[in-house]
Amino acid sequence: MHRAPSASTCLPEEPGIDATRALGATRGHIRLQFLTESVALSTLGGLAGTVLGVLATLAYTAYQGWPPVIPPAAVAGGVAGTVLVADRAKEPVATWLRKHAGFEVVCRDGAGSFAQAITDAAPHVVQVADRCHLWHLLGEAAHREVLAHSACWAPLGPPIREGRRAQTTRERWQQVHDLRDQGVGLLECARRLNLALNTVKRYARHAEPDRLIRTPQYRPALVDPYREYLRKHRATDSAVLVTHLLTEIRELGYTGSANLLVRYITQGRVEADHATLSPRRTARLLLTDPARLKEEQAALREKLSAACPEMTALATQVSDFAALLTPAPGNPGRLNAWIARTRAADLPFLHSFATGLERDRAAVDAALTLPWHNGRTEGVVHKIKMLKRQTYGRAGFPLLRLRILLS
């Protein structure tokens, strides 16, 4: 079989495309949406720039005592120029592909505009969805599912703070569901409750209010190394004074303040199974290969997976999809079974991810069966981003260029 050269084009993601496809939009609808958005945004930008320019001109002429003269053609040209200059990202891609004939395979992300550009410029080209981007989109969906089921795994971490915010969340959930039970639409609910439409959708989506109450996200503290010591001491003597505990752990090397220790104990982080357990860390544990986890991390992952049926289903689906990312001839059939199991589970965010896969099914099937991917390109991009962030505010482009070349 002739091995054709591949164009591994690393194109930026468009996270809104999955939501648009999930609503049933066709390619024509998506093209019209992108065109309308680009024209509208460029027009607003042109108006804002023109207004600022006019105001700056008026202020300067008033300061100098000159009569202001602003030609109407200049104002109209400022707005029209931004609309004409605004260019959709698909046009350069289509132009480049037409100039570089001979490509048979193009690896891309899930952006609909780039897929359409490739189809228009080279219909014969095999489009392959990049496996790196597929895994990234799955990770985002898994993170949202973990957030939605915080009440399941929250007992494994610091206790949830029962305060005014939690009470407000429960009251708003009750108000939204009372209106929905009366047949009131989402938009009318938002108007009556004076809430954003997306907020009302989020409250209406959950069957229980506790799923909306987020777990506290604590950063690592200086008390963390002495947590087990404090836990044992408080288990034997629950009335021990904080001053005594402070003196003892300072002898062990504690360098923090007394206020930090008091706040740490008050938050319940001493008695909790884990001092810090955020939704992002929980999602990362579910997305990591268990064989690469430490013993305590693997044990925590097992507890998180068994927290509730939804978390169990999420962990299973993540592991099964990870196995599909190793190219094999039978993966398209396995993907069908994976999508069917996802639809049967109570995982709405994973449903949206599965809908995006079905919308771009030909490219996804190619990704799961062909060896082409953008993994190395994505690695280089992330490395450049890391080097750039390390020098924010401390160096310029020459040093960044040198570091990239030397690395």
PDB file of N, CA and C in Angstrom, residues 66-145:
ATOM      1  N   TRP A  66      -7.593  73.981  18.696  1.00  0.00           N
ATOM      2  CA  TRP A  66      -7.823  73.924  17.253  1.00  0.00           C
ATOM      3  C   TRP A  66      -9.282  73.552  16.980  1.00  0.00           C
ATOM      4  N   PRO A  67      -9.834  73.943  15.859  1.00  0.00           N
ATOM      5  CA  PRO A  67     -11.189  73.498  15.498  1.00  0.00           C
ATOM      6  C   PRO A  67     -11.137  72.047  15.017  1.00  0.00           C
ATOM      7  N   PRO A  68     -11.976  71.197  15.569  1.00  0.00           N
ATOM      8  CA  PRO A  68     -11.943  69.781  15.156  1.00  0.00           C
ATOM      9  C   PRO A  68     -12.505  69.591  13.749  1.00  0.00           C
ATOM     10  N   VAL A  69     -11.766  68.824  12.941  1.00  0.00           N
ATOM     11  CA  VAL A  69     -12.198  68.501  11.580  1.00  0.00           C
ATOM     12  C   VAL A  69     -12.059  66.989  11.399  1.00  0.00           C
ATOM     13  N   ILE A  70     -13.185  66.309  11.337  1.00  0.00           N
ATOM     14  CA  ILE A  70     -13.184  64.852  11.176  1.00  0.00           C
ATOM     15  C   ILE A  70     -14.001  64.519   9.938  1.00  0.00           C
ATOM     16  N   PRO A  71     -13.349  64.123   8.838  1.00  0.00           N
ATOM     17  CA  PRO A  71     -14.094  63.792   7.613  1.00  0.00           C
ATOM     18  C   PRO A  71     -15.004  62.590   7.828  1.00  0.00           C
ATOM     19  N   PRO A  72     -16.236  62.631   7.387  1.00  0.00           N
ATOM     20  CA  PRO A  72     -17.134  61.466   7.507  1.00  0.00           C
ATOM     21  C   PRO A  72     -16.593  60.228   6.797  1.00  0.00           C
ATOM     22  N   ALA A  73     -15.848  60.449   5.718  1.00  0.00           N
ATOM     23  CA  ALA A  73     -15.292  59.293   4.998  1.00  0.00           C
ATOM     24  C   ALA A  73     -14.302  58.528   5.864  1.00  0.00           C
ATOM     25  N   ALA A  74     -13.569  59.244   6.740  1.00  0.00           N
ATOM     26  CA  ALA A  74     -12.611  58.569   7.616  1.00  0.00           C
ATOM     27  C   ALA A  74     -13.326  57.701   8.636  1.00  0.00           C
ATOM     28  N   VAL A  75     -14.463  58.204   9.165  1.00  0.00           N
ATOM     29  CA  VAL A  75     -15.228  57.414  10.133  1.00  0.00           C
ATOM     30  C   VAL A  75     -15.790  56.161   9.470  1.00  0.00           C
ATOM     31  N   ALA A  76     -16.390  56.340   8.279  1.00  0.00           N
ATOM     32  CA  ALA A  76     -16.945  55.180   7.581  1.00  0.00           C
ATOM     33  C   ALA A  76     -15.854  54.191   7.173  1.00  0.00           C
ATOM     34  N   GLY A  77     -14.709  54.720   6.774  1.00  0.00           N
ATOM     35  CA  GLY A  77     -13.610  53.829   6.385  1.00  0.00           C
ATOM     36  C   GLY A  77     -13.069  53.018   7.541  1.00  0.00           C
ATOM     37  N   GLY A  78     -13.067  53.603   8.741  1.00  0.00           N
ATOM     38  CA  GLY A  78     -12.580  52.864   9.905  1.00  0.00           C
ATOM     39  C   GLY A  78     -13.439  51.659  10.217  1.00  0.00           C
ATOM     40  N   VAL A  79     -14.781  51.841  10.073  1.00  0.00           N
ATOM     41  CA  VAL A  79     -15.678  50.716  10.343  1.00  0.00           C
ATOM     42  C   VAL A  79     -15.615  49.691   9.222  1.00  0.00           C
ATOM     43  N   ALA A  80     -15.659  50.168   7.971  1.00  0.00           N
ATOM     44  CA  ALA A  80     -15.659  49.239   6.840  1.00  0.00           C
ATOM     45  C   ALA A  80     -14.358  48.468   6.736  1.00  0.00           C
ATOM     46  N   GLY A  81     -13.245  49.104   7.113  1.00  0.00           N
ATOM     47  CA  GLY A  81     -11.951  48.437   7.015  1.00  0.00           C
ATOM     48  C   GLY A  81     -11.866  47.207   7.890  1.00  0.00           C
ATOM     49  N   THR A  82     -12.398  47.317   9.109  1.00  0.00           N
ATOM     50  CA  THR A  82     -12.327  46.162  10.002  1.00  0.00           C
ATOM     51  C   THR A  82     -13.191  45.021   9.509  1.00  0.00           C
ATOM     52  N   VAL A  83     -14.333  45.343   8.868  1.00  0.00           N
ATOM     53  CA  VAL A  83     -15.192  44.286   8.338  1.00  0.00           C
ATOM     54  C   VAL A  83     -14.525  43.586   7.165  1.00  0.00           C
ATOM     55  N   LEU A  84     -13.855  44.371   6.300  1.00  0.00           N
ATOM     56  CA  LEU A  84     -13.209  43.775   5.131  1.00  0.00           C
ATOM     57  C   LEU A  84     -11.958  43.008   5.498  1.00  0.00           C
ATOM     58  N   VAL A  85     -11.228  43.501   6.501  1.00  0.00           N
ATOM     59  CA  VAL A  85      -9.986  42.834   6.894  1.00  0.00           C
ATOM     60  C   VAL A  85     -10.264  41.547   7.644  1.00  0.00           C
ATOM     61  N   ALA A  86     -11.408  41.498   8.369  1.00  0.00           N
ATOM     62  CA  ALA A  86     -11.726  40.298   9.144  1.00  0.00           C
ATOM     63  C   ALA A  86     -11.767  39.084   8.219  1.00  0.00           C
ATOM     64  N   ASP A  87     -11.000  38.064   8.565  1.00  0.00           N
ATOM     65  CA  ASP A  87     -10.890  36.897   7.695  1.00  0.00           C
ATOM     66  C   ASP A  87     -11.104  35.651   8.521  1.00  0.00           C
ATOM     67  N   ARG A  88     -11.933  34.805   8.028  1.00  0.00           N
ATOM     68  CA  ARG A  88     -12.148  33.549   8.733  1.00  0.00           C
ATOM     69  C   ARG A  88     -10.932  32.660   8.573  1.00  0.00           C
ATOM     70  N   ALA A  89     -10.726  31.800   9.573  1.00  0.00           N
ATOM     71  CA  ALA A  89      -9.517  30.978   9.585  1.00  0.00           C
ATOM     72  C   ALA A  89      -9.529  29.925   8.492  1.00  0.00           C
ATOM     73  N   LYS A  90     -10.693  29.603   7.943  1.00  0.00           N
ATOM     74  CA  LYS A  90     -10.727  28.513   6.958  1.00  0.00           C
ATOM     75  C   LYS A  90     -10.142  28.935   5.614  1.00  0.00           C
ATOM     76  N   GLU A  91     -10.196  30.218   5.288  1.00  0.00           N
ATOM     77  CA  GLU A  91      -9.708  30.655   3.986  1.00  0.00           C
ATOM     78  C   GLU A  91      -8.208  30.437   3.811  1.00  0.00           C
ATOM     79  N   PRO A  92      -7.357  30.825   4.790  1.00  0.00           N
ATOM     80  CA  PRO A  92      -5.920  30.525   4.622  1.00  0.00           C
ATOM     81  C   PRO A  92      -5.639  29.037   4.516  1.00  0.00           C
ATOM     82  N   VAL A  93      -6.400  28.211   5.245  1.00  0.00           N
ATOM     83  CA  VAL A  93      -6.181  26.768   5.180  1.00  0.00           C
ATOM     84  C   VAL A  93      -6.519  26.243   3.790  1.00  0.00           C
ATOM     85  N   ALA A  94      -7.671  26.675   3.253  1.00  0.00           N
ATOM     86  CA  ALA A  94      -8.064  26.214   1.923  1.00  0.00           C
ATOM     87  C   ALA A  94      -7.071  26.681   0.861  1.00  0.00           C
ATOM     88  N   THR A  95      -6.605  27.917   0.979  1.00  0.00           N
ATOM     89  CA  THR A  95      -5.631  28.438   0.016  1.00  0.00           C
ATOM     90  C   THR A  95      -4.323  27.666   0.088  1.00  0.00           C
ATOM     91  N   TRP A  96      -3.878  27.374   1.307  1.00  0.00           N
ATOM     92  CA  TRP A  96      -2.616  26.642   1.458  1.00  0.00           C
ATOM     93  C   TRP A  96      -2.725  25.233   0.880  1.00  0.00           C
ATOM     94  N   LEU A  97      -3.846  24.572   1.108  1.00  0.00           N
ATOM     95  CA  LEU A  97      -4.012  23.215   0.584  1.00  0.00           C
ATOM     96  C   LEU A  97      -4.059  23.203  -0.941  1.00  0.00           C
ATOM     97  N   ARG A  98      -4.648  24.220  -1.539  1.00  0.00           N
ATOM     98  CA  ARG A  98      -4.693  24.279  -3.008  1.00  0.00           C
ATOM     99  C   ARG A  98      -3.304  24.485  -3.592  1.00  0.00           C
ATOM    100  N   LYS A  99      -2.463  25.239  -2.894  1.00  0.00           N
ATOM    101  CA  LYS A  99      -1.110  25.486  -3.398  1.00  0.00           C
ATOM    102  C   LYS A  99      -0.194  24.287  -3.213  1.00  0.00           C
ATOM    103  N   HIS A 100      -0.461  23.462  -2.223  1.00  0.00           N
ATOM    104  CA  HIS A 100       0.401  22.315  -1.930  1.00  0.00           C
ATOM    105  C   HIS A 100      -0.358  21.040  -2.267  1.00  0.00           C
ATOM    106  N   ALA A 101      -0.434  20.741  -3.532  1.00  0.00           N
ATOM    107  CA  ALA A 101      -1.156  19.547  -3.971  1.00  0.00           C
ATOM    108  C   ALA A 101      -0.356  18.291  -3.625  1.00  0.00           C
ATOM    109  N   GLY A 102      -1.051  17.150  -3.598  1.00  0.00           N
ATOM    110  CA  GLY A 102      -0.393  15.877  -3.325  1.00  0.00           C
ATOM    111  C   GLY A 102      -0.668  15.319  -1.953  1.00  0.00           C
ATOM    112  N   PHE A 103      -1.335  16.056  -1.103  1.00  0.00           N
ATOM    113  CA  PHE A 103      -1.655  15.548   0.222  1.00  0.00           C
ATOM    114  C   PHE A 103      -2.830  14.584   0.144  1.00  0.00           C
ATOM    115  N   GLU A 104      -2.708  13.488   0.846  1.00  0.00           N
ATOM    116  CA  GLU A 104      -3.774  12.494   0.877  1.00  0.00           C
ATOM    117  C   GLU A 104      -4.372  12.326   2.256  1.00  0.00           C
ATOM    118  N   VAL A 105      -3.647  12.757   3.290  1.00  0.00           N
ATOM    119  CA  VAL A 105      -4.128  12.638   4.671  1.00  0.00           C
ATOM    120  C   VAL A 105      -3.871  13.955   5.381  1.00  0.00           C
ATOM    121  N   VAL A 106      -4.890  14.481   6.059  1.00  0.00           N
ATOM    122  CA  VAL A 106      -4.756  15.704   6.853  1.00  0.00           C
ATOM    123  C   VAL A 106      -5.270  15.415   8.253  1.00  0.00           C
ATOM    124  N   CYS A 107      -4.429  15.660   9.233  1.00  0.00           N
ATOM    125  CA  CYS A 107      -4.797  15.463  10.637  1.00  0.00           C
ATOM    126  C   CYS A 107      -5.222  16.809  11.216  1.00  0.00           C
ATOM    127  N   ARG A 108      -6.374  16.861  11.843  1.00  0.00           N
ATOM    128  CA  ARG A 108      -6.930  18.125  12.321  1.00  0.00           C
ATOM    129  C   ARG A 108      -7.679  17.892  13.627  1.00  0.00           C
ATOM    130  N   ASP A 109      -8.145  19.030  14.234  1.00  0.00           N
ATOM    131  CA  ASP A 109      -8.990  18.923  15.417  1.00  0.00           C
ATOM    132  C   ASP A 109     -10.456  18.915  14.988  1.00  0.00           C
ATOM    133  N   GLY A 110     -11.362  19.157  15.916  1.00  0.00           N
ATOM    134  CA  GLY A 110     -12.775  19.049  15.601  1.00  0.00           C
ATOM    135  C   GLY A 110     -13.428  20.318  15.129  1.00  0.00           C
ATOM    136  N   ALA A 111     -12.665  21.357  14.773  1.00  0.00           N
ATOM    137  CA  ALA A 111     -13.245  22.627  14.341  1.00  0.00           C
ATOM    138  C   ALA A 111     -13.967  22.449  13.008  1.00  0.00           C
ATOM    139  N   GLY A 112     -15.232  22.859  12.960  1.00  0.00           N
ATOM    140  CA  GLY A 112     -16.010  22.682  11.743  1.00  0.00           C
ATOM    141  C   GLY A 112     -15.531  23.529  10.588  1.00  0.00           C
ATOM    142  N   SER A 113     -14.995  24.728  10.881  1.00  0.00           N
ATOM    143  CA  SER A 113     -14.542  25.605   9.798  1.00  0.00           C
ATOM    144  C   SER A 113     -13.352  25.003   9.055  1.00  0.00           C
ATOM    145  N   PHE A 114     -12.428  24.381   9.780  1.00  0.00           N
ATOM    146  CA  PHE A 114     -11.264  23.779   9.131  1.00  0.00           C
ATOM    147  C   PHE A 114     -11.652  22.511   8.376  1.00  0.00           C
ATOM    148  N   ALA A 115     -12.599  21.758   8.939  1.00  0.00           N
ATOM    149  CA  ALA A 115     -13.072  20.578   8.213  1.00  0.00           C
ATOM    150  C   ALA A 115     -13.712  20.970   6.892  1.00  0.00           C
ATOM    151  N   GLN A 116     -14.494  22.039   6.902  1.00  0.00           N
ATOM    152  CA  GLN A 116     -15.121  22.503   5.676  1.00  0.00           C
ATOM    153  C   GLN A 116     -14.091  23.043   4.697  1.00  0.00           C
ATOM    154  N   ALA A 117     -13.045  23.711   5.222  1.00  0.00           N
ATOM    155  CA  ALA A 117     -11.990  24.228   4.342  1.00  0.00           C
ATOM    156  C   ALA A 117     -11.271  23.094   3.629  1.00  0.00           C
ATOM    157  N   ILE A 118     -10.998  22.010   4.344  1.00  0.00           N
ATOM    158  CA  ILE A 118     -10.324  20.866   3.727  1.00  0.00           C
ATOM    159  C   ILE A 118     -11.225  20.215   2.688  1.00  0.00           C
ATOM    160  N   THR A 119     -12.526  20.116   2.999  1.00  0.00           N
ATOM    161  CA  THR A 119     -13.472  19.522   2.059  1.00  0.00           C
ATOM    162  C   THR A 119     -13.580  20.350   0.785  1.00  0.00           C
ATOM    163  N   ASP A 120     -13.597  21.677   0.938  1.00  0.00           N
ATOM    164  CA  ASP A 120     -13.709  22.545  -0.235  1.00  0.00           C
ATOM    165  C   ASP A 120     -12.449  22.516  -1.093  1.00  0.00           C
ATOM    166  N   ALA A 121     -11.274  22.505  -0.435  1.00  0.00           N
ATOM    167  CA  ALA A 121     -10.020  22.595  -1.184  1.00  0.00           C
ATOM    168  C   ALA A 121      -9.567  21.254  -1.745  1.00  0.00           C
ATOM    169  N   ALA A 122      -9.787  20.183  -0.997  1.00  0.00           N
ATOM    170  CA  ALA A 122      -9.309  18.866  -1.432  1.00  0.00           C
ATOM    171  C   ALA A 122     -10.309  17.804  -0.984  1.00  0.00           C
ATOM    172  N   PRO A 123     -11.366  17.588  -1.743  1.00  0.00           N
ATOM    173  CA  PRO A 123     -12.392  16.624  -1.317  1.00  0.00           C
ATOM    174  C   PRO A 123     -11.881  15.191  -1.208  1.00  0.00           C
ATOM    175  N   HIS A 124     -10.807  14.859  -1.938  1.00  0.00           N
ATOM    176  CA  HIS A 124     -10.300  13.494  -1.931  1.00  0.00           C
ATOM    177  C   HIS A 124      -9.453  13.185  -0.705  1.00  0.00           C
ATOM    178  N   VAL A 125      -9.080  14.202   0.062  1.00  0.00           N
ATOM    179  CA  VAL A 125      -8.179  14.012   1.197  1.00  0.00           C
ATOM    180  C   VAL A 125      -8.898  13.292   2.339  1.00  0.00           C
ATOM    181  N   VAL A 126      -8.202  12.369   2.979  1.00  0.00           N
ATOM    182  CA  VAL A 126      -8.728  11.678   4.154  1.00  0.00           C
ATOM    183  C   VAL A 126      -8.496  12.556   5.380  1.00  0.00           C
ATOM    184  N   GLN A 127      -9.551  12.921   6.051  1.00  0.00           N
ATOM    185  CA  GLN A 127      -9.449  13.759   7.250  1.00  0.00           C
ATOM    186  C   GLN A 127      -9.405  12.875   8.489  1.00  0.00           C
ATOM    187  N   VAL A 128      -8.399  13.121   9.338  1.00  0.00           N
ATOM    188  CA  VAL A 128      -8.187  12.325  10.544  1.00  0.00           C
ATOM    189  C   VAL A 128      -8.298  13.244  11.754  1.00  0.00           C
ATOM    190  N   ALA A 129      -9.213  12.943  12.646  1.00  0.00           N
ATOM    191  CA  ALA A 129      -9.331  13.714  13.882  1.00  0.00           C
ATOM    192  C   ALA A 129      -8.147  13.400  14.784  1.00  0.00           C
ATOM    193  N   ASP A 130      -7.527  14.428  15.310  1.00  0.00           N
ATOM    194  CA  ASP A 130      -6.337  14.233  16.135  1.00  0.00           C
ATOM    195  C   ASP A 130      -6.731  13.580  17.457  1.00  0.00           C
ATOM    196  N   ARG A 131      -6.051  12.501  17.821  1.00  0.00           N
ATOM    197  CA  ARG A 131      -6.378  11.788  19.049  1.00  0.00           C
ATOM    198  C   ARG A 131      -6.068  12.613  20.288  1.00  0.00           C
ATOM    199  N   CYS A 132      -5.087  13.503  20.201  1.00  0.00           N
ATOM    200  CA  CYS A 132      -4.771  14.376  21.328  1.00  0.00           C
ATOM    201  C   CYS A 132      -5.959  15.278  21.647  1.00  0.00           C
ATOM    202  N   HIS A 133      -6.603  15.829  20.613  1.00  0.00           N
ATOM    203  CA  HIS A 133      -7.753  16.689  20.834  1.00  0.00           C
ATOM    204  C   HIS A 133      -8.968  15.888  21.291  1.00  0.00           C
ATOM    205  N   LEU A 134      -9.127  14.678  20.811  1.00  0.00           N
ATOM    206  CA  LEU A 134     -10.229  13.839  21.282  1.00  0.00           C
ATOM    207  C   LEU A 134     -10.106  13.569  22.779  1.00  0.00           C
ATOM    208  N   TRP A 135      -8.901  13.276  23.209  1.00  0.00           N
ATOM    209  CA  TRP A 135      -8.685  13.016  24.640  1.00  0.00           C
ATOM    210  C   TRP A 135      -8.882  14.295  25.458  1.00  0.00           C
ATOM    211  N   HIS A 136      -8.482  15.428  24.902  1.00  0.00           N
ATOM    212  CA  HIS A 136      -8.670  16.700  25.589  1.00  0.00           C
ATOM    213  C   HIS A 136     -10.161  17.012  25.760  1.00  0.00           C
ATOM    214  N   LEU A 137     -10.950  16.789  24.725  1.00  0.00           N
ATOM    215  CA  LEU A 137     -12.386  17.030  24.820  1.00  0.00           C
ATOM    216  C   LEU A 137     -13.045  16.074  25.800  1.00  0.00           C
ATOM    217  N   LEU A 138     -12.596  14.825  25.817  1.00  0.00           N
ATOM    218  CA  LEU A 138     -13.124  13.879  26.799  1.00  0.00           C
ATOM    219  C   LEU A 138     -12.780  14.334  28.211  1.00  0.00           C
ATOM    220  N   GLY A 139     -11.562  14.844  28.401  1.00  0.00           N
ATOM    221  CA  GLY A 139     -11.171  15.331  29.720  1.00  0.00           C
ATOM    222  C   GLY A 139     -12.042  16.485  30.191  1.00  0.00           C
ATOM    223  N   GLU A 140     -12.387  17.402  29.286  1.00  0.00           N
ATOM    224  CA  GLU A 140     -13.268  18.511  29.659  1.00  0.00           C
ATOM    225  C   GLU A 140     -14.650  17.998  30.053  1.00  0.00           C
ATOM    226  N   ALA A 141     -15.181  17.036  29.297  1.00  0.00           N
ATOM    227  CA  ALA A 141     -16.493  16.481  29.638  1.00  0.00           C
ATOM    228  C   ALA A 141     -16.443  15.743  30.971  1.00  0.00           C
ATOM    229  N   ALA A 142     -15.360  14.999  31.215  1.00  0.00           N
ATOM    230  CA  ALA A 142     -15.221  14.285  32.489  1.00  0.00           C
ATOM    231  C   ALA A 142     -15.130  15.257  33.658  1.00  0.00           C
ATOM    232  N   HIS A 143     -14.427  16.373  33.460  1.00  0.00           N
ATOM    233  CA  HIS A 143     -14.324  17.373  34.527  1.00  0.00           C
ATOM    234  C   HIS A 143     -15.687  17.952  34.870  1.00  0.00           C
ATOM    235  N   ARG A 144     -16.513  18.209  33.862  1.00  0.00           N
ATOM    236  CA  ARG A 144     -17.858  18.729  34.123  1.00  0.00           C
ATOM    237  C   ARG A 144     -18.719  17.688  34.837  1.00  0.00           C
ATOM    238  N   GLU A 145     -18.557  16.424  34.475  1.00  0.00           N
ATOM    239  CA  GLU A 145     -19.314  15.377  35.174  1.00  0.00           C
ATOM    240  C   GLU A 145     -18.882  15.271  36.630  1.00  0.00           C
TER     241      GLU A 145
END
